[in-house]
Coordinates of C-alpha atoms and ligand atoms in Angstrom, one line a residue:
M1 CA 119.0 129.5 51.2
T2 CA 121.0 132.1 53.2
V3 CA 117.9 134.3 53.6
R4 CA 115.8 131.3 54.8
F5 CA 118.6 130.3 57.2
L6 CA 118.8 133.8 58.6
A7 CA 115.0 134.0 58.9
L8 CA 115.0 130.7 60.7
A9 CA 117.8 131.7 63.0
A10 CA 116.1 135.0 63.8
T11 CA 112.8 133.2 64.5
S12 CA 114.4 130.7 66.8
T13 CA 116.5 133.4 68.5
I14 CA 113.4 135.6 69.0
G15 CA 111.5 132.5 70.1
T16 CA 114.2 131.6 72.6
C17 CA 114.3 135.1 73.9
L18 CA 110.5 135.3 74.3
F19 CA 110.5 132.0 76.0
A20 CA 113.3 133.1 78.4
L21 CA 111.4 136.3 79.1
W22 CA 108.2 134.4 79.8
V23 CA 110.1 132.1 82.2
W24 CA 111.8 135.1 83.9
K25 CA 108.4 136.9 84.3
L26 CA 106.8 133.9 85.7
R27 CA 109.6 133.3 88.1
S28 CA 109.7 136.9 89.3
R29 CA 105.9 136.8 89.8
R30 CA 106.3 133.6 91.8
K31 CA 109.0 135.2 93.8
Q32 CA 106.8 138.1 94.6
G33 CA 104.1 135.7 95.6
K34 CA 101.9 137.0 92.8
V35 CA 100.9 133.6 91.3
K36 CA 97.8 132.9 93.3
F37 CA 97.4 129.5 94.8
G38 CA 94.4 127.5 93.7
R39 CA 93.0 127.8 90.1
E40 CA 95.7 130.3 88.9
I41 CA 98.7 128.3 89.9
R42 CA 97.0 125.1 88.7
E43 CA 96.5 126.5 85.2
Q44 CA 99.9 128.2 84.9
E45 CA 102.2 125.7 86.5
F46 CA 100.6 122.3 86.5
V47 CA 99.5 119.9 83.8
I48 CA 96.7 118.2 85.8
S49 CA 93.7 117.5 83.6
K50 CA 91.0 120.1 83.8
E51 CA 88.4 117.3 84.1
V52 CA 89.5 116.1 87.5
S53 CA 89.2 117.3 91.1
P54 CA 92.6 116.2 92.4
C55 CA 92.2 115.8 96.2
N56 CA 94.7 113.0 96.6
N57 CA 98.1 114.6 96.4
G58 CA 99.3 112.3 99.1
S59 CA 99.4 109.3 96.8
F60 CA 101.4 110.4 93.8
G61 CA 102.1 114.1 94.1
A62 CA 102.0 116.4 91.1
T63 CA 105.0 117.8 89.3
P64 CA 104.9 121.4 88.1
R65 CA 105.9 122.5 84.6
P66 CA 109.3 124.0 85.5
V67 CA 110.4 120.8 87.2
L68 CA 109.2 118.7 84.3
R69 CA 111.2 120.9 82.0
A70 CA 114.3 120.6 84.2
R71 CA 113.9 116.8 84.1
Q72 CA 113.6 116.9 80.3
R73 CA 116.8 118.9 80.0
F74 CA 118.7 116.2 81.9
V75 CA 117.1 113.4 79.8
D76 CA 118.1 115.4 76.6
E77 CA 121.6 115.9 77.9
A78 CA 122.0 112.2 78.6
E79 CA 120.7 111.3 75.2
D80 CA 122.9 113.7 73.5
N81 CA 126.0 111.7 74.4
P82 CA 125.2 108.8 76.8
D83 CA 128.8 107.7 77.3
D84 CA 130.0 111.1 78.1
F85 CA 127.1 111.8 80.4
F86 CA 127.2 108.5 82.5
V87 CA 130.9 107.6 82.3
S88 CA 132.5 110.9 82.7
S89 CA 131.9 112.7 86.0
K90 CA 129.0 114.7 84.7
A91 CA 126.2 112.6 86.1
M92 CA 128.1 112.2 89.4
I93 CA 128.5 116.0 89.7
Y94 CA 124.7 116.5 89.1
Y95 CA 124.0 113.7 91.6
E96 CA 126.1 115.4 94.3
E97 CA 124.7 118.8 93.6
S98 CA 121.2 117.5 93.9
L99 CA 122.0 115.6 97.0
L100 CA 123.5 118.7 98.6
T101 CA 120.3 120.7 97.8
V102 CA 118.1 118.0 99.4
A103 CA 120.4 117.7 102.4
D104 CA 120.2 121.4 103.0
F105 CA 116.4 121.3 102.8
V106 CA 115.9 118.4 105.2
G107 CA 118.6 119.5 107.7
A108 CA 121.0 116.6 106.9
K109 CA 124.7 116.2 106.2
M110 CA 125.1 115.3 102.6
E111 CA 127.3 112.3 103.6
H112 CA 124.4 110.8 105.5
L113 CA 122.0 110.9 102.5
V114 CA 121.4 108.8 99.4
F115 CA 118.7 108.9 96.8
V116 CA 116.4 106.0 96.5
Q117 CA 113.5 105.5 94.1
N118 CA 110.7 105.6 96.8
T119 CA 110.0 105.0 100.4
T120 CA 109.4 101.3 99.9
T121 CA 112.8 100.8 98.4
G122 CA 114.5 102.9 101.1
I123 CA 112.9 100.9 104.0
N124 CA 113.5 97.6 102.2
S125 CA 117.2 98.5 101.8
V126 CA 117.5 99.2 105.5
M127 CA 115.6 96.2 106.7
K128 CA 117.1 93.7 104.3
S129 CA 120.6 94.6 105.3
F130 CA 119.8 94.8 109.1
K131 CA 122.0 92.5 111.2
F132 CA 119.5 90.6 113.3
N133 CA 120.2 88.2 116.2
K134 CA 118.3 85.0 116.7
G135 CA 114.8 85.6 118.2
D136 CA 114.7 89.4 117.4
S137 CA 111.4 91.1 116.7
I138 CA 110.4 94.0 114.4
L139 CA 107.8 96.5 115.7
V140 CA 105.2 98.0 113.4
S141 CA 101.8 99.5 114.2
S142 CA 98.2 98.9 113.1
L143 CA 98.5 102.1 111.1
T144 CA 101.8 101.2 109.3
Y145 CA 101.5 101.4 105.5
P146 CA 100.4 97.9 104.2
A147 CA 103.4 97.5 101.8
I148 CA 105.8 98.1 104.7
V149 CA 104.0 95.5 106.9
N150 CA 104.4 93.1 104.0
M151 CA 108.1 93.9 103.9
A152 CA 108.4 93.2 107.6
M153 CA 106.6 89.9 107.2
D154 CA 108.9 89.0 104.3
V155 CA 112.0 89.8 106.4
C156 CA 110.7 87.6 109.2
D157 CA 109.6 84.7 106.9
N158 CA 112.8 84.6 105.0
S159 CA 115.3 84.7 107.8
D160 CA 116.8 81.8 109.6
K161 CA 116.9 83.8 112.8
E162 CA 113.4 83.0 114.0
L163 CA 112.3 86.7 113.7
Q164 CA 108.9 87.8 114.6
F165 CA 107.0 91.0 113.9
I166 CA 104.9 92.7 116.5
K167 CA 102.1 95.2 116.0
V168 CA 101.2 98.0 118.4
N169 CA 97.5 98.8 118.1
I170 CA 96.4 102.4 117.7
N171 CA 92.7 102.9 117.9
F172 CA 90.4 105.9 117.6
P173 CA 89.6 108.2 119.3
I174 CA 93.0 109.3 120.3
H175 CA 92.9 111.8 123.1
G176 CA 96.5 113.0 123.1
K177 CA 100.1 112.2 122.1
D178 CA 100.9 110.7 125.5
E179 CA 98.4 108.0 124.9
V180 CA 100.2 106.9 121.8
I181 CA 103.6 107.2 123.4
Q182 CA 102.5 105.1 126.4
K183 CA 101.2 102.3 124.0
Y184 CA 104.7 102.1 122.5
I185 CA 106.4 102.1 125.9
D186 CA 104.1 99.3 127.1
I187 CA 104.7 97.1 124.1
L188 CA 108.5 97.8 124.1
E189 CA 108.7 96.8 127.8
A190 CA 106.5 93.7 127.3
N191 CA 108.7 92.6 124.4
P192 CA 112.4 92.9 125.1
S193 CA 113.0 91.0 121.8
I194 CA 112.2 94.1 119.8
R195 CA 115.3 95.3 118.0
V196 CA 113.9 97.7 115.5
A197 CA 110.7 99.8 115.2
I198 CA 109.3 101.1 112.0
I199 CA 107.4 104.3 112.8
D200 CA 105.4 106.4 110.4
H201 CA 106.0 110.2 110.6
I202 CA 102.6 110.8 109.0
T203 CA 100.3 107.8 108.6
S204 CA 98.8 107.1 105.2
S205 CA 95.1 106.4 105.3
T206 CA 94.6 107.9 108.8
A207 CA 96.5 111.2 108.3
L208 CA 98.1 111.1 111.8
L209 CA 101.2 113.1 112.7
M210 CA 103.1 110.9 115.0
P211 CA 105.1 112.2 118.0
I212 CA 108.3 110.8 116.5
Q213 CA 110.8 112.7 118.6
E214 CA 109.3 111.2 121.8
L215 CA 108.9 107.7 120.2
I216 CA 112.6 107.7 119.0
Q217 CA 113.6 108.5 122.6
A218 CA 111.3 105.8 124.1
C219 CA 112.9 103.3 121.7
H220 CA 116.5 104.4 122.2
D221 CA 116.0 104.3 126.0
R222 CA 115.2 100.6 125.5
G223 CA 118.0 99.8 123.0
V224 CA 115.7 99.7 120.0
Q225 CA 116.7 101.1 116.7
V226 CA 114.2 103.3 114.8
V227 CA 113.4 103.5 111.1
I228 CA 111.2 106.5 110.4
D229 CA 108.8 106.2 107.4
G230 CA 108.6 109.8 106.3
A231 CA 106.8 109.0 103.0
H232 CA 104.6 112.1 103.5
A233 CA 106.9 114.4 105.4
P234 CA 109.2 116.4 103.1
G235 CA 107.4 119.5 102.1
Q236 CA 104.5 118.9 104.5
V237 CA 106.5 119.3 107.7
Q238 CA 109.8 121.0 108.3
L239 CA 112.7 118.6 108.9
N240 CA 116.0 118.6 110.7
L241 CA 117.2 115.1 110.4
E242 CA 120.5 115.5 112.2
Q243 CA 118.7 116.9 115.2
L244 CA 115.9 114.4 115.1
G245 CA 118.5 111.6 115.6
A246 CA 116.6 108.5 114.3
D247 CA 118.7 105.6 113.1
Y248 CA 117.2 105.7 109.6
Y249 CA 114.8 108.2 107.9
V250 CA 113.2 107.7 104.5
G251 CA 111.3 110.5 102.8
N252 CA 109.6 110.9 99.5
L253 CA 110.4 113.9 97.4
Y254 CA 107.7 113.3 94.8
K255 CA 104.7 113.6 97.1
W256 CA 104.7 117.1 98.7
L257 CA 107.9 118.6 97.4
F258 CA 107.0 118.7 93.7
A259 CA 109.8 116.4 92.5
P260 CA 109.1 113.9 89.7
R261 CA 108.3 110.3 90.4
P262 CA 109.9 108.2 91.6
S263 CA 112.3 110.0 94.0
A264 CA 113.0 109.7 97.7
F265 CA 116.0 109.9 100.0
L266 CA 117.3 107.6 102.7
W267 CA 119.2 109.2 105.6
V268 CA 121.4 106.9 107.6
N269 CA 122.8 107.7 111.0
Q270 CA 126.6 107.5 110.8
K271 CA 126.5 104.6 113.4
H272 CA 125.0 102.4 110.8
Y273 CA 126.9 103.5 107.8
K274 CA 128.7 100.2 107.3
T275 CA 125.6 97.9 107.5
V276 CA 123.2 99.5 105.1
K277 CA 123.3 98.3 101.5
P278 CA 121.2 99.0 98.5
L279 CA 118.9 96.1 97.3
V280 CA 121.0 95.9 94.1
T281 CA 124.7 95.0 94.4
S282 CA 126.8 96.5 91.6
H283 CA 130.2 97.8 90.7
N284 CA 130.7 99.8 93.9
Y285 CA 130.3 96.9 96.3
Q286 CA 132.1 97.5 99.6
Q287 CA 132.6 101.2 98.8
S288 CA 131.1 104.1 100.6
L289 CA 127.3 104.2 101.3
Q290 CA 126.9 106.9 98.6
N291 CA 128.9 105.1 95.9
Q292 CA 127.0 101.9 96.5
F293 CA 123.6 103.6 96.2
Y294 CA 124.7 105.8 93.3
Q295 CA 125.8 102.9 91.1
Q296 CA 123.1 100.2 90.8
G297 CA 123.4 99.2 87.1
A298 CA 122.4 101.6 84.4
C299 CA 119.9 104.0 85.8
D300 CA 117.8 107.1 85.0
Y301 CA 118.9 109.8 87.4
S302 CA 116.9 112.6 85.9
Q303 CA 114.2 112.6 88.6
Y304 CA 116.9 113.0 91.3
F305 CA 118.7 115.7 89.3
S306 CA 115.4 117.7 89.1
S307 CA 114.9 117.8 92.9
E308 CA 116.9 121.0 92.8
A309 CA 114.3 122.5 90.5
A310 CA 111.5 121.1 92.7
I311 CA 113.0 122.7 95.8
Q312 CA 113.5 126.0 93.9
F313 CA 109.8 125.9 92.9
Y314 CA 108.7 125.3 96.4
Q315 CA 110.8 128.2 97.6
D316 CA 109.8 130.5 94.8
I317 CA 106.1 130.1 95.6
G318 CA 106.6 131.2 99.1
G319 CA 108.4 128.3 100.8
Y320 CA 107.1 126.4 103.8
E321 CA 105.3 129.3 105.4
A322 CA 103.1 130.2 102.4
V323 CA 102.5 126.6 101.3
S324 CA 101.7 125.5 104.8
Q325 CA 99.3 128.3 105.5
Y326 CA 97.3 127.7 102.4
N327 CA 97.1 124.0 102.7
R328 CA 96.3 123.9 106.5
E329 CA 93.5 126.4 106.0
M330 CA 92.1 124.6 103.0
V331 CA 92.1 121.2 104.5
E332 CA 90.6 122.4 107.7
W333 CA 87.9 124.2 105.9
A334 CA 87.2 121.2 103.6
M335 CA 86.9 118.8 106.5
E336 CA 84.4 121.0 108.4
M337 CA 82.4 121.7 105.2
L338 CA 82.2 118.0 104.4
A339 CA 81.4 116.8 107.9
E340 CA 78.6 119.3 108.0
A341 CA 77.2 118.6 104.5
W342 CA 77.4 114.8 105.1
Q343 CA 76.3 115.0 108.7
T344 CA 79.3 112.9 109.8
E345 CA 82.5 113.7 111.6
C346 CA 86.2 114.2 111.3
L347 CA 88.5 111.4 112.6
P348 CA 88.8 112.0 116.4
I349 CA 92.4 112.9 117.0
P350 CA 94.0 115.8 118.9
D351 CA 94.9 118.9 116.9
D352 CA 98.6 118.5 117.4
M353 CA 98.4 115.0 115.8
R354 CA 96.7 116.1 112.6
A355 CA 98.7 115.8 109.4
P356 CA 99.1 119.4 108.2
F357 CA 97.9 118.9 104.6
M358 CA 95.7 115.9 105.0
G359 CA 92.5 115.0 106.9
M360 CA 89.9 112.3 107.4
V361 CA 86.2 112.7 107.2
A362 CA 83.6 109.9 107.6
L363 CA 81.6 109.2 104.5
P364 CA 77.8 109.7 104.7
E365 CA 75.8 106.7 105.8
G366 CA 74.4 104.7 102.8
C367 CA 76.7 106.0 100.1
I368 CA 78.4 102.6 99.9
I369 CA 76.2 99.5 100.0
N370 CA 76.7 95.8 99.6
V371 CA 79.9 96.0 101.7
P372 CA 81.7 92.6 102.1
T373 CA 82.3 91.2 105.6
T374 CA 86.0 91.8 105.2
V375 CA 87.0 95.1 103.6
S376 CA 90.4 94.7 102.0
R377 CA 92.7 97.3 100.4
D378 CA 91.8 95.9 97.0
Y379 CA 88.2 96.6 97.7
T380 CA 88.7 100.2 98.7
E381 CA 91.0 100.7 95.7
K382 CA 88.4 99.3 93.3
L383 CA 85.8 101.5 94.9
K384 CA 88.0 104.5 94.5
E385 CA 88.5 103.7 90.8
E386 CA 84.8 103.4 90.2
I387 CA 84.2 106.7 92.0
H388 CA 86.9 108.4 90.0
N389 CA 85.5 107.1 86.7
K390 CA 82.0 108.3 87.5
Y391 CA 82.6 111.6 89.2
K392 CA 86.2 112.6 88.2
I393 CA 87.3 113.1 91.8
S394 CA 90.6 111.7 93.1
I395 CA 90.4 110.8 96.8
L396 CA 91.7 108.0 99.0
L397 CA 89.3 105.8 100.8
G398 CA 90.0 104.3 104.2
Y399 CA 88.1 101.7 106.2
I400 CA 88.7 102.4 109.9
Q401 CA 87.0 100.6 112.7
D402 CA 84.1 99.4 110.5
R403 CA 83.4 102.7 108.8
F404 CA 84.4 104.3 105.5
W405 CA 86.4 107.5 105.5
C406 CA 87.8 109.7 102.8
R407 CA 91.3 111.2 103.1
L408 CA 91.4 114.7 101.8
C409 CA 94.6 116.3 100.7
S410 CA 95.3 119.9 99.9
H411 CA 98.2 121.3 97.9
V412 CA 98.7 124.7 96.3
Y413 CA 96.8 123.8 93.1
N414 CA 93.6 122.9 95.0
S415 CA 90.6 125.2 95.3
K416 CA 87.3 125.0 97.2
E417 CA 85.5 123.8 94.1
D418 CA 87.5 120.5 94.2
Y419 CA 86.0 119.7 97.6
F420 CA 82.5 120.8 96.6
N421 CA 82.8 118.2 93.8
V422 CA 83.8 115.6 96.4
R423 CA 80.8 116.6 98.6
D424 CA 78.4 116.3 95.7
A425 CA 79.7 112.9 94.5
F426 CA 79.1 111.2 97.7
L427 CA 75.7 112.8 98.2
D428 CA 74.8 111.6 94.7
M429 CA 75.9 108.1 95.5
K430 CA 73.8 108.1 98.7
M431 CA 70.8 109.3 96.7
E432 CA 71.2 106.7 94.0
N433 CA 71.5 104.0 96.6
S434 CA 68.3 105.2 98.3
K435 CA 66.4 104.7 95.0
I436 CA 67.5 101.1 94.9
S437 CA 66.6 100.1 98.4
Ligands
LIG1 C1 103.2 106.0 105.2 C2 103.6 105.5 103.8 N1 104.7 104.7 103.8 C3 105.2 104.2 102.6 C4 104.5 104.5 101.4 C5 105.0 104.0 100.1 O1 105.6 105.0 99.4 P1 106.3 104.7 98.0 O2 105.2 104.3 97.1 O3 106.9 106.0 97.7 O4 107.2 103.6 98.2 C6 103.4 105.3 101.5 C7 102.7 105.7 100.2 O5 101.8 106.5 100.1 C8 102.9 105.8 102.7 O6 101.8 106.6 102.8

């Protein structure tokens, strides 16, 4: 019995030491920038299926192994003694530590930041606690994420203040930032009822980097508050939220920053501290913004707590500079390669409005047939699923100005092979269709 116990202890001690050594070696390799982006980092650090070509990081992100392990440690700790974890100050301490790390990363004061599950929740929280006057309007754009447009419609439909929502149309080609800024100015001047504008930092299925600093200024000059939808920004662009000076900024941590799903933050300008409320009212009603958002019934906070590990991972692999250089080069190469192979074109937008890690390429003529007269999001989602099942490629499809486009994403685990698979899938679809007709 004693011998067996000692053997077991020795094995587990040796096991633990070996594991710690492996983690330490991996970490120092990452720190020295020796884990190569592409295949190597994908195999070592991600659990993405070998079968798939994952070119759609922009939708759900991908969580690396060390972050998954960190999350599991928090889950285990909570399970070990739930009362102690949630009721004592333990969870609150982890929450504040995580918030502080995220605040540092996005250039925010910790007091201005709260965790929310995702961008949709964050923007809903802002808009559903907004103090509207009778006849006010909400401004969105033709490129606003559809779920957020629905939310704006819902706010208008369910208010007794006769609210309206107004859309600014942004069409392609876009020749320069000024063109977009002018469109906003024109619509703001023509509609003095606009009280709040929801502006995407990076648009979803058009991959456009919006000139948000100038748009915030244009809105503020006309007394309009601004909610920035930064679903795609953290990790993809560098942020300094205090300097940016929006009224509200919501950003996902799970898309480009390696945090587990769902996790996002909401930044609130101090001016609006007292008006913003979470969607769920709980014990901390009427307390500080942070207390109200922290306590929304019994919650799982493990994904928020692991944002520290996610940011650590991002920094260990080289931080913004290394990640950005790899992804920009890859996405640019992939767009050119595909446009040439398909004999199509990239979405006509100026270089300084391109999302750094995402890009749009028109699909080859004839690869999608029997197109309905109205192409809905449901239709493109169904198509995407069929393509995924047949060719094992993950991409987002967009339908812009009567044409199909695919949105390419690049993150550090992508390699050129992924985009060659995308190329071949659509060429194969085109060939199959040509046999039918
Ligand atoms: C621009 C934009 N806003 C909002 C969302 C919604 O994000 P979430 O699903 O995290 O709420 C997305 C999702 O991709 C998006 O692209």
